[in-house]
PDB file of C-alpha atoms in Angstrom:
ATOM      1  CA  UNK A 259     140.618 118.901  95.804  1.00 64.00           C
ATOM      2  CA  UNK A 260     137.453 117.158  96.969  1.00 76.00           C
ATOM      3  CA  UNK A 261     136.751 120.535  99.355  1.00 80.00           C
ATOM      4  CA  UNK A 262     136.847 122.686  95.848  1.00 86.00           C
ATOM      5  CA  UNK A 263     134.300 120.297  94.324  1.00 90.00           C
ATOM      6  CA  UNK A 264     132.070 120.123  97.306  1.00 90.00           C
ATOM      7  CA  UNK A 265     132.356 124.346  96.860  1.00 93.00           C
ATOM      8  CA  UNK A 266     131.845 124.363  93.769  1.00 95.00           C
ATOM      9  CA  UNK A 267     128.712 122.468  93.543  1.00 96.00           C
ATOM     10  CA  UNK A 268     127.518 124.549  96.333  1.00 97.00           C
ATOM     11  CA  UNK A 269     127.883 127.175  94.590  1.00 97.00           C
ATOM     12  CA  UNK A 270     126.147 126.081  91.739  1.00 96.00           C
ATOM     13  CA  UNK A 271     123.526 124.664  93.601  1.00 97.00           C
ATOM     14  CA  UNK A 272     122.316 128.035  94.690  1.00 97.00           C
ATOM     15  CA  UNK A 273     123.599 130.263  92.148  1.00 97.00           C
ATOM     16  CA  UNK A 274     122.370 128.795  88.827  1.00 96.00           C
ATOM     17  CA  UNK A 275     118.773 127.650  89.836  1.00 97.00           C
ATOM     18  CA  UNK A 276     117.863 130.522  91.743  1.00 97.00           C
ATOM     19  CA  UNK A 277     119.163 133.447  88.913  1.00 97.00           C
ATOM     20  CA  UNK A 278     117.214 131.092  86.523  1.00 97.00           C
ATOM     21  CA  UNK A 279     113.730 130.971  88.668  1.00 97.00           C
ATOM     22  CA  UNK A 280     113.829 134.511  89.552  1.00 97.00           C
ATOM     23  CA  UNK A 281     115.041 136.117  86.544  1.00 97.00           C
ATOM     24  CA  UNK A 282     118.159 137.857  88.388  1.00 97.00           C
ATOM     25  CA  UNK A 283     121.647 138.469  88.286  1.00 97.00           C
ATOM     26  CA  UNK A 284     123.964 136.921  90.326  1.00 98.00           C
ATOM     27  CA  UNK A 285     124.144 140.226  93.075  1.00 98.00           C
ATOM     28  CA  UNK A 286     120.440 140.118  93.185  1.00 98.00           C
ATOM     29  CA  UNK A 287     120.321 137.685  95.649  1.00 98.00           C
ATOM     30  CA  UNK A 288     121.964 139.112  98.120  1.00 97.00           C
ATOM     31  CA  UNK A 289     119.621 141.739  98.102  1.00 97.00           C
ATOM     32  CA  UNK A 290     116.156 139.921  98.751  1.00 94.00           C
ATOM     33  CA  UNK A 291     115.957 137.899 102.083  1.00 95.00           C
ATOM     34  CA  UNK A 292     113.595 135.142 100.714  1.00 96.00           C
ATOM     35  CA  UNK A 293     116.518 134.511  98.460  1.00 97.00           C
ATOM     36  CA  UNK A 294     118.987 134.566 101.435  1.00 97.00           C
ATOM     37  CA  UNK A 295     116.738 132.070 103.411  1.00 98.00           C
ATOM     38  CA  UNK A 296     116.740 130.039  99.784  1.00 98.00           C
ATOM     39  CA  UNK A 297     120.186 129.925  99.703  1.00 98.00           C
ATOM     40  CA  UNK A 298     120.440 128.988 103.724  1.00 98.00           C
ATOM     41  CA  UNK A 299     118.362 126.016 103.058  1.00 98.00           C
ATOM     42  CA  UNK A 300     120.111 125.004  99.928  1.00 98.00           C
ATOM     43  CA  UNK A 301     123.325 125.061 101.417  1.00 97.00           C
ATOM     44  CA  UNK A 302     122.373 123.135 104.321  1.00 97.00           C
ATOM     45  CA  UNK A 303     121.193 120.439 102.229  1.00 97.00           C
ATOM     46  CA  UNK A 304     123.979 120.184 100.231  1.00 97.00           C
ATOM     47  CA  UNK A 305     126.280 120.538 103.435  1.00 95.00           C
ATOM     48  CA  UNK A 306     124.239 116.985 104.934  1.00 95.00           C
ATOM     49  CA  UNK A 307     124.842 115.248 101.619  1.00 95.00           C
ATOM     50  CA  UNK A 308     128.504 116.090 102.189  1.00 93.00           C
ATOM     51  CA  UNK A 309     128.581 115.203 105.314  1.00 94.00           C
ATOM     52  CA  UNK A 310     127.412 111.533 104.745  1.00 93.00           C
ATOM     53  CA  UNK A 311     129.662 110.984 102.094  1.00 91.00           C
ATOM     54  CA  UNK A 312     132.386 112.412 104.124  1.00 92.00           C
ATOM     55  CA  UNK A 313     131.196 109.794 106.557  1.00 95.00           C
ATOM     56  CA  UNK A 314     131.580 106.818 103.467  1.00 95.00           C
ATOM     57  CA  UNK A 315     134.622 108.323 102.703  1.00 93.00           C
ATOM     58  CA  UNK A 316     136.237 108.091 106.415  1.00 95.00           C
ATOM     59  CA  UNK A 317     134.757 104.383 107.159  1.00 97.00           C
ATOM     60  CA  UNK A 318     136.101 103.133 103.536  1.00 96.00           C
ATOM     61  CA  UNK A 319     139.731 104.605 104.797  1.00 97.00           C
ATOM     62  CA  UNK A 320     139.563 103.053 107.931  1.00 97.00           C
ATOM     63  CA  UNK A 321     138.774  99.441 106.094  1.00 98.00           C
ATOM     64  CA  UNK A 322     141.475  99.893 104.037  1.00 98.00           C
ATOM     65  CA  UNK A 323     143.849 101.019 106.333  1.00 97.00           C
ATOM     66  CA  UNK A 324     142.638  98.318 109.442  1.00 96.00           C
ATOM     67  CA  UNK A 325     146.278  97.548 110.189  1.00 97.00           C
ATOM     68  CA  UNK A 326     148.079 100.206 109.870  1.00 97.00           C
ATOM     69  CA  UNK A 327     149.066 102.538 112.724  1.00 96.00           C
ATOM     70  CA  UNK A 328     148.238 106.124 112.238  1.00 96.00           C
ATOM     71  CA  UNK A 329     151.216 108.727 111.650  1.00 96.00           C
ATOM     72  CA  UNK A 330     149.959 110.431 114.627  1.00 97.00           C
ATOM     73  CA  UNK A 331     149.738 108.122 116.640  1.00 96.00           C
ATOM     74  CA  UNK A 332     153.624 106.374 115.821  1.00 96.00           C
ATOM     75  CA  UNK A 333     154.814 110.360 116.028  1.00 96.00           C
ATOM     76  CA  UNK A 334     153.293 109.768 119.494  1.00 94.00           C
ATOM     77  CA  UNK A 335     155.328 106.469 120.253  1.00 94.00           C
ATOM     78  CA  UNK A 336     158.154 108.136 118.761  1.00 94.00           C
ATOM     79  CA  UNK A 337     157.910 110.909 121.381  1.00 93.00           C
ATOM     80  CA  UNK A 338     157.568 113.555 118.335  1.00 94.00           C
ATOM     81  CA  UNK A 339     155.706 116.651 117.355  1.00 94.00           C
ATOM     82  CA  UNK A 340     151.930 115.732 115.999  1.00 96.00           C
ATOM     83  CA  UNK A 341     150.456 117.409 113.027  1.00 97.00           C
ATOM     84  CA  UNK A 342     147.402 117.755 115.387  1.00 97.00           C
ATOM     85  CA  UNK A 343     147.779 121.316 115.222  1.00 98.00           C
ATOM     86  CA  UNK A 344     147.014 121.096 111.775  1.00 97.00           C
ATOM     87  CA  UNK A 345     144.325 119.159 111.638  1.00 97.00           C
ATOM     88  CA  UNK A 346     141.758 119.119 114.557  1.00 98.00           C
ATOM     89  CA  UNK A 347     143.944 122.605 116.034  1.00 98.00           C
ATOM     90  CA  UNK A 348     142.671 124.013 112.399  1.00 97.00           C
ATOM     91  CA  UNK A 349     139.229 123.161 112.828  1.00 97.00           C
ATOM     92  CA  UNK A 350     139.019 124.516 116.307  1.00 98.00           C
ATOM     93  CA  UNK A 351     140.458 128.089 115.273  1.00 98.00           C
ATOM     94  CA  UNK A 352     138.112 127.989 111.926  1.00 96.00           C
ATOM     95  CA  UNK A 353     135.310 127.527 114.163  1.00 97.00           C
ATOM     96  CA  UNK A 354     136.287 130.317 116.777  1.00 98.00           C
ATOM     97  CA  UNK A 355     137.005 133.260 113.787  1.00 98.00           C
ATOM     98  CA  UNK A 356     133.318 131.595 112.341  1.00 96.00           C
ATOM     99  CA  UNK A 357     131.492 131.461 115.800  1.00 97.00           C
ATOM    100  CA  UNK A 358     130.926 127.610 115.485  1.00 96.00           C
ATOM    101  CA  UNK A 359     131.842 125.432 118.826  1.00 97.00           C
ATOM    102  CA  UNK A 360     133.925 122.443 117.942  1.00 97.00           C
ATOM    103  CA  UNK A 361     133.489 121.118 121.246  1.00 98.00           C
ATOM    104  CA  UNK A 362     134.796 117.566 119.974  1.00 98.00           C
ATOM    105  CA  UNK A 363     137.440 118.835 117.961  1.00 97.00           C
ATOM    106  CA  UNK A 364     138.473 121.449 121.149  1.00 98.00           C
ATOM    107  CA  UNK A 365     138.939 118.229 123.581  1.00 98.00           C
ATOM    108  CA  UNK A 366     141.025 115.785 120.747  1.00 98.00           C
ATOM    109  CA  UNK A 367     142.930 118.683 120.290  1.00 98.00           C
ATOM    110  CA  UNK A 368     144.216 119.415 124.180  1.00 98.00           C
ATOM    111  CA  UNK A 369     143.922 115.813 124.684  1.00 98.00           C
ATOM    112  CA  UNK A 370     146.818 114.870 122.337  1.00 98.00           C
ATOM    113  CA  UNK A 371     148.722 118.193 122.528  1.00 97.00           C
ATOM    114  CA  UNK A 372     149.171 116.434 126.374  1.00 96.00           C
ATOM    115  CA  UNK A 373     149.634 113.433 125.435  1.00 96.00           C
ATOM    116  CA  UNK A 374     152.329 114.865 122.842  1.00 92.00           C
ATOM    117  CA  UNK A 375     154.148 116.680 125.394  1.00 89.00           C
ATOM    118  CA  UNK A 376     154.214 113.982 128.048  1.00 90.00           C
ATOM    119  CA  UNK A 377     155.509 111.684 125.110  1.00 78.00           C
ATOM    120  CA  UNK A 378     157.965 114.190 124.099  1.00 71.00           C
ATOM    121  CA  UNK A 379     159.204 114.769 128.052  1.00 73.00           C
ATOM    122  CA  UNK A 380     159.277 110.733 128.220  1.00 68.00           C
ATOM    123  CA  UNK A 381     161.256 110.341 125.053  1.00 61.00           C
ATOM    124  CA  UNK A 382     164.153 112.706 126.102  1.00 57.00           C
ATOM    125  CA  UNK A 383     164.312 111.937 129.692  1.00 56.00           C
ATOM    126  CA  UNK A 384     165.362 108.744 128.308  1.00 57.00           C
ATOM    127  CA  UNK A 385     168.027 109.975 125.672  1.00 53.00           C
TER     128      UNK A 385
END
């Protein structure tokens, strides 16, 4: 839900201002590359100001949750399947169809899908 939001102001931020300046429909600005380099620069903005609350947001979580153990990381103990693929895997194969590196993402990713299968040989060795 918070994703839509962030989109949606986005959106907003570059659609409603600059049709309002420049006397346009919404089309129009694709059309005119000072508009595109506009709407690059908006967008970036507004992608940092995500960012840092998405920062707040993950530091907040991790203070309330100090104690806990992750469900990845019990899956792990458990010698089960992660969700890994869903979370950091998804971000890697966004970034690949985008042309982004997720270098970061790319190396938590392998890391646990190893750790996930050692855990999983581990677990039914012992059964």
């Amino acid at each position: 839900m918070i994703v839509i939001l962030w989109n949606k102001l986005a959106a907003n931020c570059v659609i409603n201002p600059l049709t309002s300046l420049f006397c346009c429909t919404n089309g129009e600005l694709l059309l005119e590359p000072s508009f595109l380099e506009m709407q690059e620069n908006i967008l970036m903005e507004v992608a940092n100001v995500a960012a840092d609350e998405m920062r707040k947001f993950v530091t907040q979580c991790i203070l309330d949750t100090r104690d806990n153990k992750s469900s990845m990381y019990q899956d792990i103990m458990k010698g089960q399947h992660t969700e890994i693929k869903h979370l950091n895997g998804y971000v890697v194969r966004k970034g690949k169809e985008m042309g982004i590196c997720c270098p970061h993402n790319e190396d938590l990713y392998q890391r646990i899908l190893e750790l996930q299968n050692q855990s999983s040989s581990s677990s039914s060795l012992s059964s």
